[in-house]
């Protein structure tokens, strides 16, 4: 059984959408490994055990028949499990105010978490409109949020610079928000009236992004939120979760006032039909206007006013998506697990980990998905330390999943200099350590890695080689530079393996001393040999 000790800041309640076995053109992951995705597949097949708890799928190769999800077998999609590292880009109208995307317009998290039963308190909340239980109006109303669009004109937009920096830093795929829940589409759509056709003279912000990805050999991903709060503005309740925990609360309109108009059943039915048409039309545009799209990343589904359940396959059947883009990868947040391709963990990994096939962890580089400034200092939110994000990358690869790290451009279309500086740190690390996270797998069954302080540490393998990761620690589990703890002397160990022929510090190539006894390799790594980033010990094993 393979066990990985997760850092505390990566442990939280599960946020994921899992995939399950599906129908043709899918096949369960236990299909025979007759079409390996890399030269190492046969060696991996031989070294992986039959009952390993943490499971990995590479193309058609599974280490436990019948226990992991299905995914597309189209040859154009088989890059995904080896991609390792992706860049998420959140961008939209919110960048004008340098605030979080979409969610600031939705009040009521506090009242949803703590239902109010006292009648006097209920009356006070209603009279004052204190939807956040803080005695203040919400920071922004939906109408105020959407008005920022008038100032959204990214004259310095340069996706070529974005993608070149991403490529240099080792990102293999990029996913850009084409439309978030806020409703603004970054292309001139023929559907709806909140997009660059209506507000930016028809300028297409997606095409230069796609062209830059192709120029630098990076896979093209589109994020698309199925929910469109602008389109639904005259119908939806803008309270968080529609105030379900407090049914006495009114439905709030786009000014965050109690809604006074009521729609007939016929009006609502017609609106829902138009909502379906908008979603399908925009998805078809995304999949037909820009050539080959490698991945589509759906998010939040609509909640209809009349209680009607949104039906993804009525709106945009999965078969239609694959007909338009046969080699595309699809996450499960629109259609659910059936016939989609990969699990999406968000911000945190669950403990214990469920069984999964293809998967990724997405997490912002700061604490916010888009470009966001501190409201007091008007400076961009701080970036997590290089050692922290590279530690997450190492952890993800030790589990056989990809890491989707997020940044956000300014309203001008530029990434901040701090974003580029952090990408440069990752690029520097990749120059010496890339081989440890690309083309590698979790340790084979029976092998475990530790460092004397943690019972397990991230580790990967390729044929004849193992990589052990020394990840920095942070005070109070805050993964920022000022909280990083001084490095300590470690003794990295690898148990259940053969005798090594060489042990080196991968980033420098420096040979390291080691001992070997009873199937266990022990490698002292002094604090003076460590860097502020993730240090990788490479272990080359004796041939069979």
Short mmCIF file of N, CA and C in Angstrom, two decimals, residues 94-169:
data_model
loop_
_atom_site.label_atom_id
_atom_site.label_comp_id
_atom_site.label_asym_id
_atom_site.label_seq_id
_atom_site.Cartn_x
_atom_site.Cartn_y
_atom_site.Cartn_z
N UNK A 94 -13.84 41.45 -13.15
CA UNK A 94 -13.37 41.68 -11.78
C UNK A 94 -11.99 42.32 -11.74
N UNK A 95 -11.19 42.12 -12.79
CA UNK A 95 -9.83 42.66 -12.79
C UNK A 95 -9.83 44.18 -12.75
N UNK A 96 -10.92 44.81 -13.20
CA UNK A 96 -11.00 46.28 -13.15
C UNK A 96 -10.95 46.77 -11.71
N UNK A 97 -11.65 46.09 -10.83
CA UNK A 97 -11.64 46.45 -9.42
C UNK A 97 -10.59 45.74 -8.61
N UNK A 98 -9.81 44.87 -9.28
CA UNK A 98 -8.79 44.06 -8.59
C UNK A 98 -9.39 43.33 -7.40
N UNK A 99 -10.58 42.74 -7.64
CA UNK A 99 -11.28 41.99 -6.60
C UNK A 99 -11.45 40.54 -7.05
N UNK A 100 -11.91 39.71 -6.14
CA UNK A 100 -12.16 38.32 -6.50
C UNK A 100 -13.20 38.25 -7.61
N UNK A 101 -13.16 37.19 -8.38
CA UNK A 101 -14.02 37.09 -9.54
C UNK A 101 -15.40 36.56 -9.16
N UNK A 102 -16.44 37.25 -9.59
CA UNK A 102 -17.85 36.85 -9.48
C UNK A 102 -18.39 36.86 -8.05
N UNK A 103 -17.75 36.17 -7.14
CA UNK A 103 -18.33 35.94 -5.82
C UNK A 103 -18.53 37.17 -4.94
N UNK A 104 -17.78 38.27 -5.10
CA UNK A 104 -18.06 39.44 -4.24
C UNK A 104 -19.47 39.98 -4.36
N UNK A 105 -20.14 39.73 -5.48
CA UNK A 105 -21.50 40.25 -5.63
C UNK A 105 -22.53 39.42 -4.87
N UNK A 106 -22.12 38.31 -4.30
CA UNK A 106 -23.03 37.39 -3.63
C UNK A 106 -22.86 37.50 -2.12
N UNK A 107 -23.79 38.12 -1.40
CA UNK A 107 -23.69 38.18 0.06
C UNK A 107 -24.34 36.96 0.72
N UNK A 108 -24.12 36.83 2.03
CA UNK A 108 -24.90 35.86 2.79
C UNK A 108 -24.18 34.61 3.24
N UNK A 109 -22.86 34.54 3.09
CA UNK A 109 -22.16 33.35 3.57
C UNK A 109 -22.32 33.18 5.08
N UNK A 110 -22.21 34.28 5.81
CA UNK A 110 -22.29 34.19 7.27
C UNK A 110 -23.67 33.73 7.73
N UNK A 111 -24.68 34.28 7.14
CA UNK A 111 -26.04 33.93 7.56
C UNK A 111 -26.40 32.52 7.10
N UNK A 112 -25.81 32.07 6.02
CA UNK A 112 -26.03 30.70 5.58
C UNK A 112 -25.38 29.70 6.52
N UNK A 113 -24.22 30.08 7.06
CA UNK A 113 -23.50 29.19 7.96
C UNK A 113 -24.12 29.16 9.36
N UNK A 114 -24.91 30.18 9.71
CA UNK A 114 -25.44 30.28 11.07
C UNK A 114 -26.91 30.70 10.99
N UNK A 115 -27.81 29.77 10.77
CA UNK A 115 -29.23 30.11 10.62
C UNK A 115 -29.77 30.92 11.80
N UNK A 116 -30.57 31.92 11.51
CA UNK A 116 -31.11 32.83 12.52
C UNK A 116 -32.54 32.39 12.89
N UNK A 117 -32.76 32.21 14.18
CA UNK A 117 -34.09 31.80 14.67
C UNK A 117 -34.80 32.87 15.47
N UNK A 118 -34.05 33.82 16.01
CA UNK A 118 -34.64 34.88 16.84
C UNK A 118 -35.44 35.86 15.97
N UNK A 119 -36.69 36.09 16.33
CA UNK A 119 -37.56 36.94 15.51
C UNK A 119 -37.09 38.38 15.45
N UNK A 120 -36.62 38.89 16.56
CA UNK A 120 -36.14 40.28 16.58
C UNK A 120 -34.90 40.43 15.69
N UNK A 121 -34.02 39.46 15.74
CA UNK A 121 -32.82 39.51 14.89
C UNK A 121 -33.20 39.38 13.43
N UNK A 122 -34.17 38.56 13.14
CA UNK A 122 -34.63 38.46 11.75
C UNK A 122 -35.17 39.81 11.26
N UNK A 123 -35.96 40.47 12.10
CA UNK A 123 -36.52 41.76 11.72
C UNK A 123 -35.42 42.78 11.49
N UNK A 124 -34.40 42.77 12.34
CA UNK A 124 -33.29 43.72 12.18
C UNK A 124 -32.57 43.47 10.86
N UNK A 125 -32.28 42.22 10.56
CA UNK A 125 -31.58 41.89 9.32
C UNK A 125 -32.37 42.36 8.11
N UNK A 126 -33.67 42.15 8.14
CA UNK A 126 -34.50 42.55 7.01
C UNK A 126 -34.56 44.07 6.86
N UNK A 127 -34.68 44.79 7.98
CA UNK A 127 -34.79 46.25 7.90
C UNK A 127 -33.48 46.90 7.49
N UNK A 128 -32.37 46.33 7.92
CA UNK A 128 -31.06 46.92 7.62
C UNK A 128 -30.39 46.32 6.38
N UNK A 129 -30.94 45.23 5.88
CA UNK A 129 -30.29 44.56 4.75
C UNK A 129 -28.91 44.03 5.14
N UNK A 130 -28.80 43.55 6.37
CA UNK A 130 -27.50 43.10 6.89
C UNK A 130 -27.28 41.63 6.51
N UNK A 131 -27.10 41.38 5.22
CA UNK A 131 -27.04 40.00 4.71
C UNK A 131 -25.75 39.29 5.12
N UNK A 132 -24.72 40.05 5.50
CA UNK A 132 -23.46 39.44 5.91
C UNK A 132 -23.25 39.42 7.43
N UNK A 133 -24.24 39.89 8.17
CA UNK A 133 -24.18 39.93 9.64
C UNK A 133 -22.98 40.70 10.16
N UNK A 134 -22.62 41.75 9.45
CA UNK A 134 -21.48 42.56 9.90
C UNK A 134 -21.85 44.03 10.06
N UNK A 135 -23.15 44.34 9.92
CA UNK A 135 -23.60 45.72 10.10
C UNK A 135 -23.25 46.65 8.96
N UNK A 136 -22.80 46.09 7.83
CA UNK A 136 -22.38 46.91 6.69
C UNK A 136 -23.05 46.38 5.42
N UNK A 137 -23.23 47.25 4.44
CA UNK A 137 -23.74 46.75 3.15
C UNK A 137 -22.68 45.88 2.49
N UNK A 138 -23.11 45.04 1.58
CA UNK A 138 -22.15 44.21 0.84
C UNK A 138 -21.16 45.10 0.10
N UNK A 139 -19.95 44.62 -0.10
CA UNK A 139 -18.90 45.44 -0.70
C UNK A 139 -19.25 45.91 -2.11
N UNK A 140 -20.07 45.15 -2.81
CA UNK A 140 -20.45 45.53 -4.17
C UNK A 140 -21.74 44.80 -4.52
N UNK A 141 -22.62 45.47 -5.25
CA UNK A 141 -23.84 44.82 -5.72
C UNK A 141 -23.56 44.22 -7.10
N UNK A 142 -24.40 43.31 -7.56
CA UNK A 142 -24.21 42.79 -8.91
C UNK A 142 -24.21 43.89 -9.97
N UNK A 143 -25.12 44.84 -9.88
CA UNK A 143 -25.15 45.91 -10.88
C UNK A 143 -23.87 46.75 -10.83
N UNK A 144 -23.36 47.02 -9.64
CA UNK A 144 -22.10 47.75 -9.54
C UNK A 144 -20.94 46.94 -10.10
N UNK A 145 -20.97 45.66 -9.85
CA UNK A 145 -19.93 44.77 -10.38
C UNK A 145 -19.92 44.81 -11.90
N UNK A 146 -21.08 44.62 -12.52
CA UNK A 146 -21.15 44.58 -13.98
C UNK A 146 -20.80 45.92 -14.61
N UNK A 147 -21.03 47.02 -13.88
CA UNK A 147 -20.69 48.34 -14.41
C UNK A 147 -19.19 48.51 -14.61
N UNK A 148 -18.39 47.69 -13.94
CA UNK A 148 -16.93 47.76 -14.14
C UNK A 148 -16.54 47.42 -15.56
N UNK A 149 -17.43 46.71 -16.26
CA UNK A 149 -17.12 46.33 -17.65
C UNK A 149 -16.82 47.54 -18.52
N UNK A 150 -17.44 48.69 -18.21
CA UNK A 150 -17.22 49.89 -19.02
C UNK A 150 -15.75 50.31 -19.00
N UNK A 151 -15.03 49.90 -17.97
CA UNK A 151 -13.60 50.26 -17.86
C UNK A 151 -12.68 49.08 -18.19
N UNK A 152 -13.25 48.00 -18.68
CA UNK A 152 -12.45 46.83 -19.03
C UNK A 152 -12.03 46.94 -20.49
N UNK A 153 -10.81 47.38 -20.71
CA UNK A 153 -10.29 47.60 -22.07
C UNK A 153 -8.79 47.29 -22.06
N UNK A 154 -8.42 46.01 -22.15
CA UNK A 154 -7.03 45.59 -21.95
C UNK A 154 -6.11 45.95 -23.12
N UNK A 155 -5.65 47.19 -23.11
CA UNK A 155 -4.81 47.68 -24.20
C UNK A 155 -3.39 47.09 -24.18
N UNK A 156 -2.96 46.56 -23.04
CA UNK A 156 -1.61 45.98 -22.96
C UNK A 156 -1.66 44.45 -22.98
N UNK A 157 -2.75 43.91 -23.43
CA UNK A 157 -2.93 42.45 -23.49
C UNK A 157 -1.86 41.82 -24.37
N UNK A 158 -1.10 40.90 -23.80
CA UNK A 158 0.00 40.26 -24.53
C UNK A 158 0.11 38.80 -24.12
N UNK A 159 -0.83 37.96 -24.61
CA UNK A 159 -0.78 36.54 -24.22
C UNK A 159 0.48 35.84 -24.70
N UNK A 160 1.13 36.36 -25.73
CA UNK A 160 2.40 35.77 -26.16
C UNK A 160 3.42 35.79 -25.02
N UNK A 161 3.47 36.91 -24.29
CA UNK A 161 4.39 37.02 -23.16
C UNK A 161 3.98 36.08 -22.03
N UNK A 162 2.66 35.99 -21.78
CA UNK A 162 2.17 35.05 -20.77
C UNK A 162 2.66 33.63 -21.04
N UNK A 163 2.36 33.18 -22.28
CA UNK A 163 2.56 31.77 -22.61
C UNK A 163 4.04 31.44 -22.74
N UNK A 164 4.83 32.39 -23.23
CA UNK A 164 6.28 32.13 -23.29
C UNK A 164 6.83 31.92 -21.88
N UNK A 165 6.42 32.78 -20.95
CA UNK A 165 6.88 32.63 -19.57
C UNK A 165 6.39 31.31 -18.98
N UNK A 166 5.16 30.95 -19.31
CA UNK A 166 4.62 29.67 -18.82
C UNK A 166 5.40 28.50 -19.38
N UNK A 167 5.70 28.54 -20.66
CA UNK A 167 6.47 27.47 -21.28
C UNK A 167 7.85 27.35 -20.63
N UNK A 168 8.51 28.48 -20.42
CA UNK A 168 9.84 28.47 -19.79
C UNK A 168 9.79 27.89 -18.38
N UNK A 169 8.65 28.08 -17.70
CA UNK A 169 8.52 27.59 -16.33
C UNK A 169 8.08 26.13 -16.26
#
